[in-house]
Amino acid sequence: MNASPPAVDEHPAPAPRLELVGRISLSGERTLGLSAANRARIAAVVFWGNLVCQIGIIVSGGVVRLTSSGLGCSTWPNCEPGQFTPELTMEAGIHPFIEFGNRTLTGVLGVFAVALLLVSLLWLGHKGSSLRWLSLVPLIGTAVQAIVGMVVVHADLHPGVVSPHFLISPILVAVSTVLLFRLYDGDAARRRSLVPGAMHWMSGALAVIGFAILVLGTLVTGTGPHSGDDVHPERLPFDARTISWLHADSVMLFCGLLVGLLIALYLIGAARQTRRATWSLVVITVLQAAIGYTQYFTQLPEVLVGLHMLGAGLVAAGIAWVAVSLYSWQGTGPDVVEYGTDRSAPPAPTGKAPR
């Protein structure tokens, strides 16, 4: 006897209904009574707000350090024993309010991180599990930051603890940039590579060197004059000049690799979004280098140091933007490689003889 053919489902489950608002695609399920336009607006505010606050916490942390407000609040999570909020006194001045403001921004970050996770689970599930898992990172990272911040206070702002406290933030900035890109790029669950594999290796090298630059930058700060508190001026036991030049040398290496990647992208006719992201990183890097050299030769004025910390956050975002722009989530097919995605490029040969 012949085996009977397998049963065929005459009523397959329908694909989830998607609603497109501008460049944001949303699941039509679990709308909570909100229109597609309102849900897209909420998603944009949450994803942008998360990125802005992740960069903002770097700046506010710099303000704490540069104003010597690091121990404006002597305990954690209370500002003072038995007192959650700061109190204005002649002795402490505004230092407790600056430190407490930085802690408050961490709370705001936590709200955005929770909202980002909820939006991803409710309305962006069609973009794949990778987006859902990635949307957990800001929430976990913010919690880790709060714990490390507590350790920093109890360690009296020792630079060996302050440096890791800073280095978590650029990582969260990079992840937040990738999440924002994913929000707007497309509705496919799988990515498509837009460039040859060698360029992904170049992008990865940029990320590694960029993180090394940040590490060396924290060592420069840890040996410099801005300890974050006038009472506990402990510094790292390095020669400030040597560390500064190592930091500068790593920046030169980064710049050379970045220029090489930009030239390669033009040679293959890479997508406009990829070239735009790379040019943006070039501009940010040039400005950051100019600020860095200026602050070094002008004895580290507070304003320039603060701008340099803002630049560190923007560099982290730029590196992530370049890396993620080498892919696309447009369409629904499996991973494929597309070289030269400009519409002006000639079509690829099909192997068929012309008629």
XYZ file of C-alpha atoms in Angstrom:
355
model
C 0.000 0.000 0.000
C 1.096 3.475 -0.765
C 1.442 5.726 2.208
C -1.142 8.447 2.287
C 0.232 11.947 1.593
C 0.726 14.178 4.577
C -2.205 16.286 5.534
C -2.124 19.800 4.200
C -3.432 22.633 6.341
C -5.985 24.312 4.123
C -6.165 27.247 6.525
C -2.603 28.179 7.477
C -2.124 30.709 10.210
C -2.114 34.186 8.692
C 1.046 36.255 8.892
C 0.898 38.951 11.541
C -0.684 42.139 10.247
C 1.816 44.957 10.008
C 1.108 48.663 9.952
C 3.607 51.051 8.408
C 3.851 54.614 9.704
C 6.582 56.460 7.881
C 9.593 54.148 8.204
C 8.347 52.415 11.373
C 6.557 49.097 10.962
C 4.385 47.941 13.845
C 2.490 44.798 14.687
C -1.254 45.222 14.362
C -1.795 43.024 17.435
C -1.942 44.146 21.079
C -2.530 47.762 20.118
C -3.890 48.691 23.601
C -6.499 50.781 21.830
C -3.889 53.090 20.293
C -3.817 54.018 16.633
C -0.809 53.055 14.522
C 0.295 56.700 14.382
C 0.222 57.020 18.166
C 2.095 53.752 18.667
C 4.744 54.833 16.163
C 5.064 58.153 17.977
C 5.476 56.394 21.321
C 8.073 54.012 19.876
C 10.083 56.898 18.403
C 10.010 58.877 21.663
C 11.065 55.839 23.692
C 13.913 54.745 21.396
C 15.230 58.270 20.853
C 14.785 59.167 24.519
C 16.733 56.100 25.575
C 19.679 57.019 23.320
C 19.696 60.695 24.325
C 19.608 59.814 28.024
C 22.378 57.223 27.630
C 24.584 59.958 26.159
C 23.257 62.452 28.708
C 24.339 60.287 31.647
C 27.919 60.502 30.337
C 27.673 64.300 30.286
C 26.030 64.534 33.702
C 28.664 62.198 35.136
C 31.296 64.506 33.674
C 29.640 67.502 35.334
C 29.746 65.674 38.676
C 33.438 65.000 38.247
C 34.422 68.417 36.911
C 32.608 70.285 39.695
C 34.103 68.032 42.406
C 30.593 66.904 43.357
C 31.368 63.190 43.416
C 30.694 62.867 47.134
C 28.095 65.596 47.323
C 25.895 62.756 48.541
C 27.821 60.665 51.045
C 25.639 57.536 50.901
C 23.619 55.520 48.392
C 20.716 55.330 47.535
C 19.990 58.067 50.108
C 21.851 61.320 49.624
C 22.668 61.436 53.337
C 21.889 58.930 56.130
C 18.133 58.969 56.648
C 17.665 61.621 53.922
C 16.858 60.610 50.361
C 16.986 64.039 48.708
C 19.760 66.646 49.120
C 19.499 69.636 51.400
C 21.037 73.028 50.700
C 23.689 73.993 53.253
C 26.457 76.578 53.271
C 29.125 73.905 53.703
C 28.065 71.620 50.845
C 26.714 74.268 48.455
C 25.225 72.887 45.249
C 27.409 69.768 45.120
C 24.730 67.458 46.596
C 22.208 68.666 44.006
C 24.612 68.019 41.125
C 25.346 64.495 42.366
C 21.666 63.793 43.073
C 20.745 65.101 39.610
C 23.041 62.514 38.071
C 21.389 59.792 40.146
C 17.953 61.044 39.119
C 18.905 60.769 35.451
C 19.753 57.116 36.118
C 16.166 56.706 37.309
C 14.891 58.348 34.121
C 17.058 55.942 32.138
C 15.458 53.053 33.984
C 11.997 54.277 32.949
C 13.050 54.548 29.307
C 14.686 51.112 29.457
C 11.483 49.491 30.759
C 9.390 51.333 28.160
C 11.767 50.269 25.383
C 11.462 46.619 26.397
C 7.660 46.836 26.511
C 7.424 48.513 23.102
C 9.692 45.857 21.602
C 7.637 43.017 23.048
C 4.224 44.506 22.229
C 4.652 46.065 18.806
C 7.995 45.006 17.323
C 7.908 41.228 17.734
C 7.908 40.742 13.954
C 11.463 42.108 13.816
C 12.798 38.901 15.357
C 14.076 37.582 18.664
C 17.409 39.394 18.260
C 15.676 42.747 18.720
C 13.782 41.511 21.775
C 16.965 40.220 23.428
C 18.859 43.386 22.541
C 16.105 45.515 24.059
C 16.895 43.900 27.414
C 20.444 45.272 27.454
C 19.646 48.912 28.385
C 17.585 47.742 31.351
C 20.259 45.338 32.586
C 23.021 47.853 31.933
C 21.241 50.633 33.805
C 20.785 48.358 36.813
C 24.474 47.450 36.702
C 25.374 51.131 36.470
C 23.367 51.879 39.602
C 25.150 49.114 41.518
C 28.582 50.249 40.326
C 27.632 53.811 41.278
C 26.988 52.619 44.811
C 30.415 50.972 44.876
C 31.995 54.198 43.588
C 30.528 56.149 46.511
C 31.667 53.590 49.085
C 35.143 53.494 47.465
C 35.463 57.280 47.878
C 35.681 57.826 44.112
C 38.813 55.743 43.598
C 39.658 56.054 39.865
C 40.033 52.286 39.591
C 36.281 52.043 40.202
C 35.211 55.257 38.489
C 36.724 54.132 35.173
C 34.541 50.986 34.821
C 31.556 53.100 35.868
C 32.171 55.298 32.827
C 33.012 52.501 30.393
C 29.616 50.842 30.800
C 27.906 53.919 29.369
C 29.499 53.930 25.870
C 28.545 50.261 25.500
C 24.930 51.117 26.321
C 25.090 54.056 23.893
C 26.242 51.692 21.137
C 23.454 49.184 21.872
C 20.876 51.983 21.976
C 22.076 53.206 18.573
C 21.636 49.746 17.069
C 18.127 49.527 18.541
C 17.203 52.903 17.048
C 18.509 51.821 13.648
C 16.464 48.617 13.852
C 13.327 50.611 14.647
C 13.503 52.459 11.332
C 15.331 50.092 8.993
C 12.773 47.425 8.114
C 10.461 44.675 9.297
C 12.444 41.531 8.462
C 13.583 39.242 11.266
C 16.854 38.368 9.499
C 19.554 40.714 8.292
C 21.130 41.038 4.862
C 24.752 41.998 4.431
C 25.315 44.996 2.158
C 29.113 44.757 1.898
C 31.820 42.086 1.531
C 32.855 40.274 4.688
C 36.205 42.089 4.880
C 34.404 45.328 5.616
C 32.636 43.777 8.574
C 36.086 42.859 9.884
C 37.183 46.478 9.412
C 34.112 47.671 11.263
C 34.827 45.228 14.082
C 38.404 46.475 14.283
C 37.080 50.039 14.522
C 34.936 48.989 17.476
C 37.860 47.278 19.236
C 40.206 50.220 18.713
C 37.445 52.641 19.676
C 36.914 50.857 22.979
C 40.681 50.832 23.568
C 40.650 54.603 23.025
C 37.951 54.944 25.675
C 39.907 52.773 28.126
C 43.054 54.826 27.585
C 40.972 57.976 27.922
C 39.780 56.889 31.366
C 43.401 56.228 32.341
C 44.310 59.733 31.181
C 41.478 61.140 33.275
C 42.470 58.933 36.208
C 45.950 60.448 36.225
C 44.781 64.023 35.617
C 43.647 66.795 37.951
C 39.890 66.147 37.898
C 39.411 63.557 40.639
C 35.743 64.318 41.220
C 36.210 65.304 44.861
C 38.570 67.677 46.646
C 38.843 65.524 49.771
C 39.890 62.232 48.123
C 42.380 63.164 45.359
C 43.725 59.632 44.787
C 45.004 59.190 41.223
C 46.255 56.296 39.127
C 50.036 55.685 39.310
C 50.778 56.411 35.641
C 52.742 59.091 33.892
C 50.101 61.457 32.517
C 52.173 62.453 29.477
C 52.888 58.840 28.449
C 49.258 57.764 28.817
C 48.095 60.828 26.892
C 50.342 60.044 23.947
C 49.285 56.392 23.911
C 45.722 57.639 23.806
C 46.582 59.959 20.900
C 48.399 57.189 19.010
C 45.367 54.918 19.249
C 43.232 57.752 17.855
C 45.581 58.029 14.846
C 45.278 54.289 14.233
C 41.496 54.605 14.454
C 41.478 57.489 11.966
C 43.605 55.576 9.463
C 41.308 52.552 9.571
C 38.211 54.766 9.312
C 39.540 56.504 6.195
C 40.391 53.118 4.687
C 36.836 51.889 5.300
C 35.356 55.030 3.759
C 37.456 54.656 0.606
C 36.518 50.976 0.324
C 32.817 51.804 0.616
C 33.056 54.206 -2.308
C 35.035 51.715 -4.393
C 32.257 49.099 -4.145
C 29.427 51.630 -4.523
C 28.040 50.948 -1.038
C 24.565 52.017 0.022
C 24.009 55.695 0.703
C 22.994 55.040 4.320
C 26.331 53.305 4.945
C 28.376 56.120 3.426
C 26.365 58.703 5.364
C 26.985 56.878 8.649
C 30.711 56.630 7.927
C 30.994 60.315 7.016
C 29.190 61.206 10.234
C 31.737 59.200 12.221
C 34.562 60.961 10.347
C 33.188 64.380 11.340
C 32.663 63.344 14.959
C 36.166 61.868 15.151
C 37.808 64.998 13.737
C 35.962 67.243 16.203
C 36.747 64.910 19.097
C 40.442 64.819 18.181
C 40.546 68.613 17.907
C 38.976 68.991 21.347
C 41.332 66.388 22.794
C 44.508 68.059 21.547
C 43.237 71.512 22.568
C 42.410 70.434 26.110
C 45.815 68.752 26.449
C 47.747 71.868 25.441
C 45.519 74.198 27.498
C 45.906 72.333 30.811
C 42.533 70.512 30.739
C 39.956 73.293 31.209
C 36.664 71.941 32.579
C 34.532 73.062 29.637
C 36.683 71.274 27.064
C 36.900 68.145 29.207
C 33.115 68.114 29.401
C 32.806 68.496 25.624
C 35.328 65.681 25.191
C 33.144 63.396 27.313
C 30.125 64.294 25.191
C 32.244 63.464 22.157
C 33.071 60.057 23.643
C 29.374 59.231 23.726
C 28.898 60.439 20.150
C 31.900 58.418 18.935
C 30.412 55.271 20.515
C 27.110 55.983 18.774
C 28.897 56.651 15.478
C 30.865 53.393 15.585
C 27.675 51.432 16.240
C 25.840 53.305 13.467
C 28.552 52.429 10.947
C 28.600 48.775 12.013
C 24.838 48.286 11.835
C 24.497 50.236 8.562
C 26.544 47.525 6.859
C 23.405 45.393 7.130
C 19.777 45.831 6.205
C 16.594 44.308 7.562
C 14.528 45.309 4.533
C 12.604 42.414 2.973
C 11.856 38.960 4.307
C 14.262 36.600 2.550
C 17.195 34.678 4.052
C 20.607 36.209 4.593
C 22.101 37.222 1.263
C 25.032 39.356 0.283
C 24.470 42.465 -1.825
C 27.438 44.326 -3.200
C 27.101 47.746 -4.764
C 23.531 48.584 -3.796
C 23.400 51.960 -5.543
C 20.473 52.111 -7.938
C 22.847 53.500 -10.549
C 24.920 50.295 -10.528
C 24.439 47.948 -13.504
C 22.448 44.760 -12.886
C 24.335 41.593 -12.051
C 24.794 39.138 -14.943
C 22.234 36.306 -15.026
C 24.259 33.820 -17.054
C 21.645 33.744 -19.854
C 22.523 34.581 -23.406
C 20.896 37.739 -24.757
C 18.036 37.264 -27.156
